[in-house]
Coordinates of C-alpha atoms in Angstrom, one line a residue:
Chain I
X1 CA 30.2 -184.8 -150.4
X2 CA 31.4 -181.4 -152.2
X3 CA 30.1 -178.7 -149.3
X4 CA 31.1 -181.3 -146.0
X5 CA 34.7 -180.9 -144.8
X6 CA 36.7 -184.8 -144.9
X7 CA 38.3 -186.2 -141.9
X8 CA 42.3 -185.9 -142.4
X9 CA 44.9 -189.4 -141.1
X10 CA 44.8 -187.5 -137.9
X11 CA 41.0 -187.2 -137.8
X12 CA 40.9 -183.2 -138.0
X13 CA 38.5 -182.0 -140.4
X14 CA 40.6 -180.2 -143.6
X15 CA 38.1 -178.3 -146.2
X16 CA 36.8 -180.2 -149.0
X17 CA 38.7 -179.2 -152.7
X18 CA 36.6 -177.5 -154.7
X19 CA 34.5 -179.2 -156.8
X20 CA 36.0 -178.4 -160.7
X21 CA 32.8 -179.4 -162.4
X22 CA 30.6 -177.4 -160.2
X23 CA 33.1 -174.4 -161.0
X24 CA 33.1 -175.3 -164.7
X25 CA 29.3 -175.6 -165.0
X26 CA 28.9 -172.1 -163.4
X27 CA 31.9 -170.5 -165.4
X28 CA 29.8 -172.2 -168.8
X29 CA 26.6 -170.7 -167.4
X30 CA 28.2 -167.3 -167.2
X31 CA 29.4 -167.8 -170.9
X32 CA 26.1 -168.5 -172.0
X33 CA 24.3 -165.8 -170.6
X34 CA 26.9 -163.0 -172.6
X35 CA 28.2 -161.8 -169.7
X36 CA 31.9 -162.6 -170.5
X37 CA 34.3 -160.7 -172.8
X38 CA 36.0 -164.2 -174.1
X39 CA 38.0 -165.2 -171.2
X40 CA 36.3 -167.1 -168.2
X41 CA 34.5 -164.8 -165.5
X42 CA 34.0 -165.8 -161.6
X43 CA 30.7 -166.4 -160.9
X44 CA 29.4 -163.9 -158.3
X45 CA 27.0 -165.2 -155.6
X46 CA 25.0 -162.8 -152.3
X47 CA 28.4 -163.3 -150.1
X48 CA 31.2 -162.7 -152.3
X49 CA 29.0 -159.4 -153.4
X50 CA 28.9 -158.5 -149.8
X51 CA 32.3 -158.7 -149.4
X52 CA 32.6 -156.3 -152.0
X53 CA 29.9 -153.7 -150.8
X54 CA 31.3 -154.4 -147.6
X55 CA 34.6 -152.3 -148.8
X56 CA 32.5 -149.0 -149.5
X57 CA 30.6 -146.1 -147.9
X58 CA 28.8 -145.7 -151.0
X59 CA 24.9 -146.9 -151.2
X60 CA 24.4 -149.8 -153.2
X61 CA 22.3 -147.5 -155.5
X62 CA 24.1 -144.9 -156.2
X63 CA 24.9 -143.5 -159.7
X64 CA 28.6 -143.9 -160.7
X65 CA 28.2 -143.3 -164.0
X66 CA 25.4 -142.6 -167.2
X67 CA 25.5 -142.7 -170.7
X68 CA 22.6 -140.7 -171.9
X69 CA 22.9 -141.8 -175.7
X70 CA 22.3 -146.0 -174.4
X71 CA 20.1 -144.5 -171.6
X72 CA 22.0 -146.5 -169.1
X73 CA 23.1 -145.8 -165.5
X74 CA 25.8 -147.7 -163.6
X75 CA 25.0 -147.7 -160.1
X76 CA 28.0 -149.7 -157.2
X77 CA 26.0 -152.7 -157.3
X78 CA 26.5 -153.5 -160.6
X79 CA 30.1 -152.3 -160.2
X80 CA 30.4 -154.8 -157.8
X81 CA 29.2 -157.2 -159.2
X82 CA 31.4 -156.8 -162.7
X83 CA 34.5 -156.5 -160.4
X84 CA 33.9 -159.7 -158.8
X85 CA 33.2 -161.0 -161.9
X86 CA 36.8 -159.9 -163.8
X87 CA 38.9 -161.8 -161.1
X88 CA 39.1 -158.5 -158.5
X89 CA 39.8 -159.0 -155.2
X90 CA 37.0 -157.4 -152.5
X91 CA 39.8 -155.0 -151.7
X92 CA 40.4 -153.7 -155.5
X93 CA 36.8 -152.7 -155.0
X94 CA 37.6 -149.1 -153.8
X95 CA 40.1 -148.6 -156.3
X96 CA 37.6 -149.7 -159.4
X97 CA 35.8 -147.4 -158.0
X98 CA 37.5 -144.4 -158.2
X99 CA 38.8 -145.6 -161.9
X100 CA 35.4 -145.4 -162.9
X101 CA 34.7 -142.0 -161.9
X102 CA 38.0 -141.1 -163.2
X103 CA 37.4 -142.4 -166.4
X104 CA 33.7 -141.4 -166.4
X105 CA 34.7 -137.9 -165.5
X106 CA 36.4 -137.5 -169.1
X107 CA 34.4 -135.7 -172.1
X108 CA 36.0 -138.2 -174.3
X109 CA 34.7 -141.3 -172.5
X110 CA 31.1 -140.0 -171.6
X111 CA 30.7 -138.8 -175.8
X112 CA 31.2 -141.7 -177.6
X113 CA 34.6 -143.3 -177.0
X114 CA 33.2 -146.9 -176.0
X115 CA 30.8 -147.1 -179.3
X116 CA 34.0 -145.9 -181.6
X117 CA 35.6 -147.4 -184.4
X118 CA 39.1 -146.5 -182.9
X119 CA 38.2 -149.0 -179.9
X120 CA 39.8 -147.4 -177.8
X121 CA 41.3 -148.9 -174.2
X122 CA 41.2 -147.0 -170.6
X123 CA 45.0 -146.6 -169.6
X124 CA 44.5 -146.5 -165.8
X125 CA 47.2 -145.2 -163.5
X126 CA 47.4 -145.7 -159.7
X127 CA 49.5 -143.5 -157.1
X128 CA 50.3 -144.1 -153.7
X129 CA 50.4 -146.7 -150.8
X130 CA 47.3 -148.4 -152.0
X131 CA 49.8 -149.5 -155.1
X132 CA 52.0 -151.8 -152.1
X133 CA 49.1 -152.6 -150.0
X134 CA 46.9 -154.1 -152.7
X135 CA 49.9 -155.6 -154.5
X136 CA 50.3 -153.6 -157.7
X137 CA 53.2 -154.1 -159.8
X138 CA 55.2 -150.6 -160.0
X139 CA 58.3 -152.4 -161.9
X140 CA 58.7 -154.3 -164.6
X141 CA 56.4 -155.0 -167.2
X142 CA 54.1 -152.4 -166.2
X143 CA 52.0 -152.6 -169.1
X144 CA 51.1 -156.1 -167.9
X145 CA 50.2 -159.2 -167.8
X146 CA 51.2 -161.1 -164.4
X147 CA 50.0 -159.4 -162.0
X148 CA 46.2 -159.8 -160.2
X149 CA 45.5 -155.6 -159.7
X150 CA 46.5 -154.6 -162.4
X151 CA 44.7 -157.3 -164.5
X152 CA 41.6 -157.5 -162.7
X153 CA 40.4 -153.9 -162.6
X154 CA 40.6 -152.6 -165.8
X155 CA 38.1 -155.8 -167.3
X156 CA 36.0 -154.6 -164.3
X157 CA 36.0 -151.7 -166.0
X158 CA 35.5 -153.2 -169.4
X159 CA 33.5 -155.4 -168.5
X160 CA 31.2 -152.9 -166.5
X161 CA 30.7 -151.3 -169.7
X162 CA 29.8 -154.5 -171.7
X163 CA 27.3 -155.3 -169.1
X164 CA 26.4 -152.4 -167.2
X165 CA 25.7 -150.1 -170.1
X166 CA 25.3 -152.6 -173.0
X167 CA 28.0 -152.2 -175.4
X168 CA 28.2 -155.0 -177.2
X169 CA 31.5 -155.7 -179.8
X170 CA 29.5 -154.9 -183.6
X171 CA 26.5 -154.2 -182.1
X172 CA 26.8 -150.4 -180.3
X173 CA 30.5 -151.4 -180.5
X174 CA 31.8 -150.7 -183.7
X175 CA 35.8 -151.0 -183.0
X176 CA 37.4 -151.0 -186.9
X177 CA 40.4 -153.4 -185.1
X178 CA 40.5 -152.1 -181.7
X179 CA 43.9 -152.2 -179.9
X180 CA 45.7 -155.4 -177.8
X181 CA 45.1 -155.3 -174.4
X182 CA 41.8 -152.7 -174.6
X183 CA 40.9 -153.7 -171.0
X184 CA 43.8 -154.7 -169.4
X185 CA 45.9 -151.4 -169.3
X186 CA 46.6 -150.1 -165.4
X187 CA 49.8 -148.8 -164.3
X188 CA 51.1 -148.3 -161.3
X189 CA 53.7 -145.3 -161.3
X190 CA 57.2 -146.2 -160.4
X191 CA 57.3 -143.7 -157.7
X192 CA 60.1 -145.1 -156.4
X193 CA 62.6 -144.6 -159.2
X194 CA 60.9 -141.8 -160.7
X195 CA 62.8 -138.2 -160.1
X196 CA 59.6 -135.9 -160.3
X197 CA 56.5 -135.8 -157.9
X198 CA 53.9 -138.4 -158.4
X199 CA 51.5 -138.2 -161.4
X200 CA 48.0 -137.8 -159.4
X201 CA 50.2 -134.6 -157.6
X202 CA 49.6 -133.2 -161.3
X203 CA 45.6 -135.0 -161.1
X204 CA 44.8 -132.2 -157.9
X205 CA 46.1 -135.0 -155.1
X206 CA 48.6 -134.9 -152.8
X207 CA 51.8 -137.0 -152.7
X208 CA 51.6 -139.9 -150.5
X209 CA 47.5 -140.2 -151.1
X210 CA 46.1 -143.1 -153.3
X211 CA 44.3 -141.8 -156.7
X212 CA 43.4 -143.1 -159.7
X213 CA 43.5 -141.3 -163.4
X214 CA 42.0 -142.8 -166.0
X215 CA 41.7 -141.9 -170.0
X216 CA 40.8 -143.5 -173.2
X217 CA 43.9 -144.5 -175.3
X218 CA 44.7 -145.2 -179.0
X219 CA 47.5 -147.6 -178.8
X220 CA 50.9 -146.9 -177.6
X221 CA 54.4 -147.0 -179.2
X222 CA 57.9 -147.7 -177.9
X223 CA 60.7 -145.6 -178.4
X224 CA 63.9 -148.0 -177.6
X225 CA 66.9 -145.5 -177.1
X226 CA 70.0 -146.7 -175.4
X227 CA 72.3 -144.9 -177.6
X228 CA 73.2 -142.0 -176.6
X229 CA 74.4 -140.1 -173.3
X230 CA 72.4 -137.0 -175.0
X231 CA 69.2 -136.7 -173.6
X232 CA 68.3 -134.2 -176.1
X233 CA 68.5 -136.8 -178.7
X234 CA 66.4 -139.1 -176.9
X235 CA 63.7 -135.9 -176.7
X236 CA 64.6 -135.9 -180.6
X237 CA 63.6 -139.4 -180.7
X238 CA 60.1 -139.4 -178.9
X239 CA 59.6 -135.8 -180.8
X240 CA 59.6 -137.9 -184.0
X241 CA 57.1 -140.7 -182.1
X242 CA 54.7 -138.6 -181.1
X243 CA 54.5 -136.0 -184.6
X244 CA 54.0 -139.6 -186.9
X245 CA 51.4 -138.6 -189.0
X246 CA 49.5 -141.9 -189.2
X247 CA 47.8 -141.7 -185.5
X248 CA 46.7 -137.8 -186.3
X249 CA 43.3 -137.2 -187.5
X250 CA 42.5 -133.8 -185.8
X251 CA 44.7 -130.2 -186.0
X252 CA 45.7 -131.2 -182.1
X253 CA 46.3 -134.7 -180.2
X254 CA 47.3 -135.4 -176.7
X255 CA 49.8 -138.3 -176.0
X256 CA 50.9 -139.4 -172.2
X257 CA 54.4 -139.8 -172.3
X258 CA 55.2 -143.5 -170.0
X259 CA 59.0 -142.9 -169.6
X260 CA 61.0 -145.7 -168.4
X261 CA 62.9 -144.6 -164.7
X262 CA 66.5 -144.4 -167.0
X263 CA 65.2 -142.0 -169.3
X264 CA 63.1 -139.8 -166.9
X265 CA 65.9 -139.9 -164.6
X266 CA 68.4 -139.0 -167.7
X267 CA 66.3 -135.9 -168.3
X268 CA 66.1 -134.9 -164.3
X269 CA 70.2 -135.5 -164.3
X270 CA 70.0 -132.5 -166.8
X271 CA 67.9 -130.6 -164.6
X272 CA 64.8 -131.4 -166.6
X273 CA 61.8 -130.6 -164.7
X274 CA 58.3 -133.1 -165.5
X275 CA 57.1 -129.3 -167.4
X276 CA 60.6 -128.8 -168.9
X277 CA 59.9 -132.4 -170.9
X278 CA 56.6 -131.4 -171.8
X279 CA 57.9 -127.9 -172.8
X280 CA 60.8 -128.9 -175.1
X281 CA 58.2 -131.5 -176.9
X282 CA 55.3 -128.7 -177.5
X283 CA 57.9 -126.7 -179.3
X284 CA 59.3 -129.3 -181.7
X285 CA 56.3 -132.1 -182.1
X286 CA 55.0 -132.3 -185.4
X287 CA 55.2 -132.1 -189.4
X288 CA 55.4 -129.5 -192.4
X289 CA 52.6 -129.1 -193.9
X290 CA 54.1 -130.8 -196.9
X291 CA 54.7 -133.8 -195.0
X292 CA 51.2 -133.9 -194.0
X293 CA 49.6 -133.1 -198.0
X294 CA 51.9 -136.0 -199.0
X295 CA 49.8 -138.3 -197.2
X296 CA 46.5 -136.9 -198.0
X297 CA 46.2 -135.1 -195.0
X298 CA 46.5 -131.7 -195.3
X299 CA 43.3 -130.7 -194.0
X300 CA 45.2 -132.3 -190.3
X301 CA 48.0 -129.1 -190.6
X302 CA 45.5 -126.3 -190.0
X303 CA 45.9 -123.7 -187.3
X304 CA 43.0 -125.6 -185.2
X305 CA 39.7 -126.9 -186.5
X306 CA 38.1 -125.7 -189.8
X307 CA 40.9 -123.3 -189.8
X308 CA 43.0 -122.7 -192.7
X309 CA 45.9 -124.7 -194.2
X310 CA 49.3 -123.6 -192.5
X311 CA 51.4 -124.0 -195.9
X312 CA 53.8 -126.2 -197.7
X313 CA 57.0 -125.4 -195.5
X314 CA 54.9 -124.1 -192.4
X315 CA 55.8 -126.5 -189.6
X316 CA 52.4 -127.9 -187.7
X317 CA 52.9 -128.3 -184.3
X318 CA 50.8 -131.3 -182.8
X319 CA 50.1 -130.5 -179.1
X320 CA 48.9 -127.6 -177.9
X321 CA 50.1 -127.4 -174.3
X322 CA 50.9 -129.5 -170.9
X323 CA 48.0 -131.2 -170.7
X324 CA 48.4 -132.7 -174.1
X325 CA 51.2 -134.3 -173.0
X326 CA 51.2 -135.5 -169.3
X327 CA 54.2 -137.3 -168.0
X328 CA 54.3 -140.7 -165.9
X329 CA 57.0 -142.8 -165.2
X330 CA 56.7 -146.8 -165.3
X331 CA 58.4 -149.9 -165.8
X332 CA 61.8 -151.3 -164.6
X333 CA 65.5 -149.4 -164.3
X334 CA 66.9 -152.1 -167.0
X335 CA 66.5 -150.8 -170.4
X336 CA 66.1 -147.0 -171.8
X337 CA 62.4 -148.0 -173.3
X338 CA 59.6 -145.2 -172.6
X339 CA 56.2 -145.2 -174.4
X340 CA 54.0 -142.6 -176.4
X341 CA 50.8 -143.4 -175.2
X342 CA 48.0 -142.3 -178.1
X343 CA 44.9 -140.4 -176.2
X344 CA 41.6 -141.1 -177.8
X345 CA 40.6 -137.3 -177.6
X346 CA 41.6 -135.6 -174.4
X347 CA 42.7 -135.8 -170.9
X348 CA 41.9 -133.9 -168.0
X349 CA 44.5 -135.6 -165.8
X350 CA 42.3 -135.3 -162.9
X351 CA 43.2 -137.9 -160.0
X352 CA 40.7 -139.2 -158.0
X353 CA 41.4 -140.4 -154.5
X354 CA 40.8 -144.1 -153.7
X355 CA 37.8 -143.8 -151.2
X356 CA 38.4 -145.2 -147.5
X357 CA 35.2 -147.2 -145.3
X358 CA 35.2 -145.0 -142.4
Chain H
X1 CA 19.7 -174.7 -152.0
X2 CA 23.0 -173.2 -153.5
X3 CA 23.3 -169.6 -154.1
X4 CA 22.4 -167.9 -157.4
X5 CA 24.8 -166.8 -159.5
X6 CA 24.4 -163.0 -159.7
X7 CA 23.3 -161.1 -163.0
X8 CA 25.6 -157.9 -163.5
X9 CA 23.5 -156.3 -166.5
X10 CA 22.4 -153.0 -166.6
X11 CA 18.8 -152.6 -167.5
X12 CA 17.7 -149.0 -169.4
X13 CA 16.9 -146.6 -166.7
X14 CA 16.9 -143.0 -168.4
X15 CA 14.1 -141.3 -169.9
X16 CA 15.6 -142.6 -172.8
X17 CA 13.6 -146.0 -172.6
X18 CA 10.5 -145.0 -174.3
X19 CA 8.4 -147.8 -174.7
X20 CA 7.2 -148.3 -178.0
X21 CA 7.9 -144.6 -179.7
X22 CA 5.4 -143.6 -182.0
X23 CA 6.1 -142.3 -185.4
X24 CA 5.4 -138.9 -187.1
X25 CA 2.3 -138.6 -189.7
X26 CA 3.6 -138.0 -192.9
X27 CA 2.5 -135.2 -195.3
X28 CA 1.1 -136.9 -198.6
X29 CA 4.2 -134.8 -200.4
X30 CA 7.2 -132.8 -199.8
X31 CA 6.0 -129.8 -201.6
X32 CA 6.6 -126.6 -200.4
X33 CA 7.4 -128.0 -197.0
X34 CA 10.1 -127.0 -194.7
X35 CA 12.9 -128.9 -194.7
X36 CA 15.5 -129.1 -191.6
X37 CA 19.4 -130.9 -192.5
X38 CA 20.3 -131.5 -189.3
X39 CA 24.2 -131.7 -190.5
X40 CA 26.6 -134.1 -188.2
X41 CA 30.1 -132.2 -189.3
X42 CA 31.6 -135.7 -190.3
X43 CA 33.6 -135.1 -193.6
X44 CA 31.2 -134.6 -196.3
X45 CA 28.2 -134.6 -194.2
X46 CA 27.6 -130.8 -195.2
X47 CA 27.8 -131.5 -198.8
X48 CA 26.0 -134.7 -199.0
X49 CA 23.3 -132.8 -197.1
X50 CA 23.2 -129.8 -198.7
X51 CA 22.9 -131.2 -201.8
X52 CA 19.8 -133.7 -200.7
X53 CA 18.6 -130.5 -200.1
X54 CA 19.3 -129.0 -203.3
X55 CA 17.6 -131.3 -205.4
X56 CA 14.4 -131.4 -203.0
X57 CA 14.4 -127.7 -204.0
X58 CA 14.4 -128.0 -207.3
X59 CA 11.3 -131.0 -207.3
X60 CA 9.1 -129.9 -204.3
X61 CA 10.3 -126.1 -204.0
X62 CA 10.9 -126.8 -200.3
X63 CA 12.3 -124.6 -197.8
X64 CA 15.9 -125.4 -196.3
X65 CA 16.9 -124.4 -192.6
X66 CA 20.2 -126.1 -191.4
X67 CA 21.7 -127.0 -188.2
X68 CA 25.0 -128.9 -186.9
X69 CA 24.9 -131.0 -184.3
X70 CA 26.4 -130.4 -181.4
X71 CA 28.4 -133.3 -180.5
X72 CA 28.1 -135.9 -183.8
X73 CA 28.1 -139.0 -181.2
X74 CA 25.3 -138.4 -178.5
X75 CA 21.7 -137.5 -179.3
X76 CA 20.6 -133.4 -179.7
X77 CA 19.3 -132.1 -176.1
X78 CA 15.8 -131.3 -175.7
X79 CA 15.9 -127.5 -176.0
X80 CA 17.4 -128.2 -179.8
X81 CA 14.1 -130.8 -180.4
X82 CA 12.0 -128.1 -179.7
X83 CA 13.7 -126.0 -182.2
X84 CA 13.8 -128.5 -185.0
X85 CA 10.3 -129.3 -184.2
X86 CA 9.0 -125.7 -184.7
X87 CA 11.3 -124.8 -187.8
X88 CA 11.0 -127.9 -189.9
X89 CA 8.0 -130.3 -191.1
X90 CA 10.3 -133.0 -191.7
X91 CA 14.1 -133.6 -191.3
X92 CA 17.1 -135.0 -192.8
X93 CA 20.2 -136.1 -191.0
X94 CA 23.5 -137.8 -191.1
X95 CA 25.9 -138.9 -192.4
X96 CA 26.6 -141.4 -189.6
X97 CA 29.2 -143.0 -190.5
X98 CA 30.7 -143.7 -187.7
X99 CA 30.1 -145.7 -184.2
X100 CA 28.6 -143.4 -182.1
X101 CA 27.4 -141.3 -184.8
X102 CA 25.4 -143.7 -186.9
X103 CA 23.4 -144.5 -183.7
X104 CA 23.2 -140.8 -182.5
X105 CA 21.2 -140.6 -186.4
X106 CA 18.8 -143.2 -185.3
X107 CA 18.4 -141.7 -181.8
X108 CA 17.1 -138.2 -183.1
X109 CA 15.3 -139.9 -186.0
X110 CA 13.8 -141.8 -183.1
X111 CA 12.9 -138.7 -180.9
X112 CA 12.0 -136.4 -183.8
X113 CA 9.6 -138.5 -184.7
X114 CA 7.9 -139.3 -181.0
X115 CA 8.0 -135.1 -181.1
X116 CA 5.8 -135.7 -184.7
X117 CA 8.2 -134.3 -187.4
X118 CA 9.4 -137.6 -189.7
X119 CA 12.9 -138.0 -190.2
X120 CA 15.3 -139.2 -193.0
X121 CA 18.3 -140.6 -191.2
X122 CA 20.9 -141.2 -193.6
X123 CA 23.8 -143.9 -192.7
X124 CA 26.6 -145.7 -194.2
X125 CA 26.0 -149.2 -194.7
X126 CA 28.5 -150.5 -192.7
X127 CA 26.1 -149.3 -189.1
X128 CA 23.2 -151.4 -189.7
X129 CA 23.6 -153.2 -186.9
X130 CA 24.4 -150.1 -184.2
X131 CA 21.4 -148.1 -185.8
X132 CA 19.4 -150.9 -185.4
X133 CA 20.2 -151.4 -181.8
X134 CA 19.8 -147.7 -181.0
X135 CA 16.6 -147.2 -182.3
X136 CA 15.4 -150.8 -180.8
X137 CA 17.1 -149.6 -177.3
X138 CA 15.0 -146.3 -177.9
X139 CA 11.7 -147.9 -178.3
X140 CA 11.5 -148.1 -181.8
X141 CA 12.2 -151.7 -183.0
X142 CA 12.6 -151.9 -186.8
X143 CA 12.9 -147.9 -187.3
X144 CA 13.7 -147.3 -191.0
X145 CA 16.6 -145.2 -192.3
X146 CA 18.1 -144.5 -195.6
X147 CA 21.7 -145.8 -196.3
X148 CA 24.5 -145.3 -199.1
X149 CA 27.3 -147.4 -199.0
X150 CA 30.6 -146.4 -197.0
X151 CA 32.6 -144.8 -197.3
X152 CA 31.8 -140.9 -197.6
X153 CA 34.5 -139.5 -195.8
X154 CA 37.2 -139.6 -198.6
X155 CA 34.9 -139.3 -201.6
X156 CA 35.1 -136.1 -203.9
X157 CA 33.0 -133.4 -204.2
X158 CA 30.9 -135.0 -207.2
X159 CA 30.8 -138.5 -206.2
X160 CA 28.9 -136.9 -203.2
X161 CA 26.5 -135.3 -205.1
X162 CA 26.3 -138.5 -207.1
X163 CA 25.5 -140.4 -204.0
X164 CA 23.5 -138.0 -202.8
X165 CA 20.9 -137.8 -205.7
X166 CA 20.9 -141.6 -205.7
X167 CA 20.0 -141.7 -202.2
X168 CA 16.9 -139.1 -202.8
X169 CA 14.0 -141.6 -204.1
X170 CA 14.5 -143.3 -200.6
X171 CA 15.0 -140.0 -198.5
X172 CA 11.7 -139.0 -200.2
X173 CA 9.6 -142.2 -199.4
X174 CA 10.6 -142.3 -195.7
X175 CA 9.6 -138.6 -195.3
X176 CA 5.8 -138.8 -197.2
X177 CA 3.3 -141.3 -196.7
X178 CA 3.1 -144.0 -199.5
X179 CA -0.1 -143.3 -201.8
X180 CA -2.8 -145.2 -200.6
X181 CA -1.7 -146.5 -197.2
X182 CA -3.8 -144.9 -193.6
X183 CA -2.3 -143.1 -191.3
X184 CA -0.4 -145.3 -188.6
X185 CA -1.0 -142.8 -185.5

């Protein structure tokens, strides 16, 4: 009765509706087995896997990634698998793919960003056609929910790393609070309405190529400023964002600065260049080092690790170049909101291209 | 016959699934021995360490050699083993007091010990349960540790030292073998 198609008024044979308590047995089954990270999974079966591998040159076998302190390796079948699993489409497959390695290829994600207390979330951005062709959203509400791409892939990703390499919350994941939405952060840049070359042109590839970045974030903070016609006072205002002294722990941090298309386009009207931004925030992000001993934290304002204590009225500058602070551009033209994006540790920047079946 | 619903765990597939890792002999007594702090750099690991060491000194007249890890959240390579192995009889580590470094503790303590020199890791009680699984993951179900309570990173310089002397007596009995029992190996 379930499998069998039904013969319609007309006498053509329509496909049976699913069967709900088939679907809710399997979705319970997944549950029970810990597969899941709290929301429901899609059970994966030979075919839908298929269609999956089906979307790759890679060998099921290969090695996308290792963790040598869990002993674990993450190979595309279990990739594919995981990515069914978090809702993906066969199609995303290629473009969890090259996340993966994106994020993989980062210091701060192979050491021990996944077992920390700071929980930290991949923030994954996405450049090029494959953004339109898979259905991305590159407008508002880019930091989410709504939309199936941008959903879907990063669980894979988390949920690639709950299953693939074992990382289980209070087990060898020791998150203090962890963040909202760890798992569920991917971007798609705004190319469209941004006034500065596309992010993966800064990652090593091309305009007009799909690629993937991928980091380990903190949190991320607004900065709402629709005040002023000044955009050196909205630079004032993300300057005092990015130098708060609560998310600094180390001498240096790294933030990726999500403007909004009215403020990055505010800053290219005064003949801002992406490294102009960047440049103007180096200089002036940061504390005294009074500001910093109020809090307890004077050991943070040292000139770099173990060095020595900058002073009282010594101002401590937070980042220590351009690739502490990588620019992107996101979200709807409606409001002047951007977003400090907190990296757990560093970022390379490096895009990686979204691999094509030849 | 409907089709299976697919399993998407990981199994370990590294060299670091030893199964069943054996554990060091112990010397019937610290005295005069060699003693390796194999210091993580979290905040106050160096003093907590150093002054374990200290008052191992003054009771057993040991030797000290130290070390810092690394990287405080994945296990020391191979070639730094070796090196441990040859310069110390036993070692001390920690303080993991954090996620990846509490289970980095339990993963030399783990490997030290397979290479035959016992190991005092020393964690904050809050990662019980991610030392656990390390060493379990590591072949080495049930490994034993010492722990202090947490935190350690904000503590001053004496309640350290005060921690660190009342964490000795259990630092000692991991690292000697208890009067009267046989050796396990």
């Amino acid at each position: 009765m379930t499998a069998a198609g039904t013969e319609g008024a007309a006498g053509d044979v329509v496909a049976a509706a699913p069967d709900p308590d088939e679907a809710q047995r399997a979705i319970e089954y997944c549950y029970e087995q810990g597969w899941s990270d709290g929301l429901p999974l899609v059970p994966v079966s030979k075919p839908l896997l298929d269609a999956f591998l089906a979307t790759t040159d890679k060998d099921p076998e290969e090695i996308i990634g290792s963790l040598e302190q869990v002993g674990r390796d993450v190979n595309v079948y279990l990739a594919a698998i995981n990515a069914a699993m978090a809702g993906c489409k066969p199609e995303y497959f290629p473009v969890v793919l090259a996340a993966f390695e994106a994020l993989m290829g980062e210091r701060a994600a192979r050491g021990g960003g996944f077992q920390s207390t700071s929980g930290p979330s991949p923030l994954i951005v996405v450049n090029g056609p494959v953004r339109k062709e898979l259905g991305f959203n590159t407008a508002g509400g880019a930091f989410g929910p709504g939309f199936r791409p941008n959903a879907t892939i990063p669980r894979a990703i988390g949920l690639l790393v709950r299953n693939g390499f074992g990382i289980h919350p209070h087990v060898l994941e020791q998150a203090t609070q962890g963040l909202p939405g760890r798992w569920q952060v991917c971007i798609a840049e705004n190319e469209e309405e941004s006034p500065w070359e596309p992010f993966a042109e800064n990652g090593g590839v091309a305009g007009g190529v799909s690629a993937v970045s991928a980091t380990l974030t903190r949190t991320m903070e607004f900065v709402d400023n629709r005040h002023t016609p000044n955009h050196e006072d909205v630079l004032r205002d993300l300057q005092d964002t990015i130098g708060r002294i609560g998310s600094l722990i180390f001498p240096l941090t790294s933030v990726a600065l999500v403007l909004c298309p009215e403020h990055a386009q505010m800053f290219a009207a005064a003949g801002m260049s992406k490294a102009d931004v960047q440049n103007w925030l180096i200089e002036r992000s940061g504390r005294t080092g009074a500001e910093f001993k109020s809090m307890g934290k004077a050991e943070v304002a040292r000139k770099g690790f173990r060095g020595e204590y900058e002073g009282d009225d010594a101002f401590h500058q937070v980042l220590a170049g351009p690739t502490s602070i990588p620019v992107i551009v996101a979200g709807a033209k409606n409001a002047a909101i951007s977003m400090v994006v907190r990296i757990f540790g560093e970022w390379s920047g490096t895009a990686v291209p979204v691999g094509e079946k030849k | 016959m409907p089709n299976a619903i697919l399993d998407p765990t990981g199994t370990v597939t590294t060299s670091a699934a030893k199964q069943a890792a054996p554990r060091a002999l112990r010397p019937a007594s610290l005295q005069g021995k060699r003693v390796g702090l194999l210091i993580n750099t979290k905040t106050n690991a160096r003093p907590f360490l150093e002054e374990v060491g200290r008052l191992l000194e003054e009771k057993y007249d040991v030797s000290l050699t130290r070390r810092t890890k690394v990287n405080f959240a994945v296990p020391e390579p191979e070639d730094v083993i070796k090196e441990l192995t040859a310069e110390a009889d036993v070692v001390i580590t920690g303080v993991g007091d954090c996620g990846s470094c509490s289970a980095a503790a339990a993963a030399d303590g783990v490997v030290l010990e397979a290479a035959g020199v016992p190991v005092a890791a020393i964690i904050t009680e809050s990662f019980i349960p991610t030392a656990d699984a390390m060493a379990a993951l590591r072949g080495a179900p049930g490994y034993k540790y010492a722990t202090t309570a947490h935190p350690v990173a904000v503590l001053t310089e004496d309640k350290v030292k005060e921690r660190a002397a009342r964490v000795l007596d259990d630092v000692v009995a991991l690292l000697v073998e208890a009067p009267g029992t046989v050796d396990e190996a």
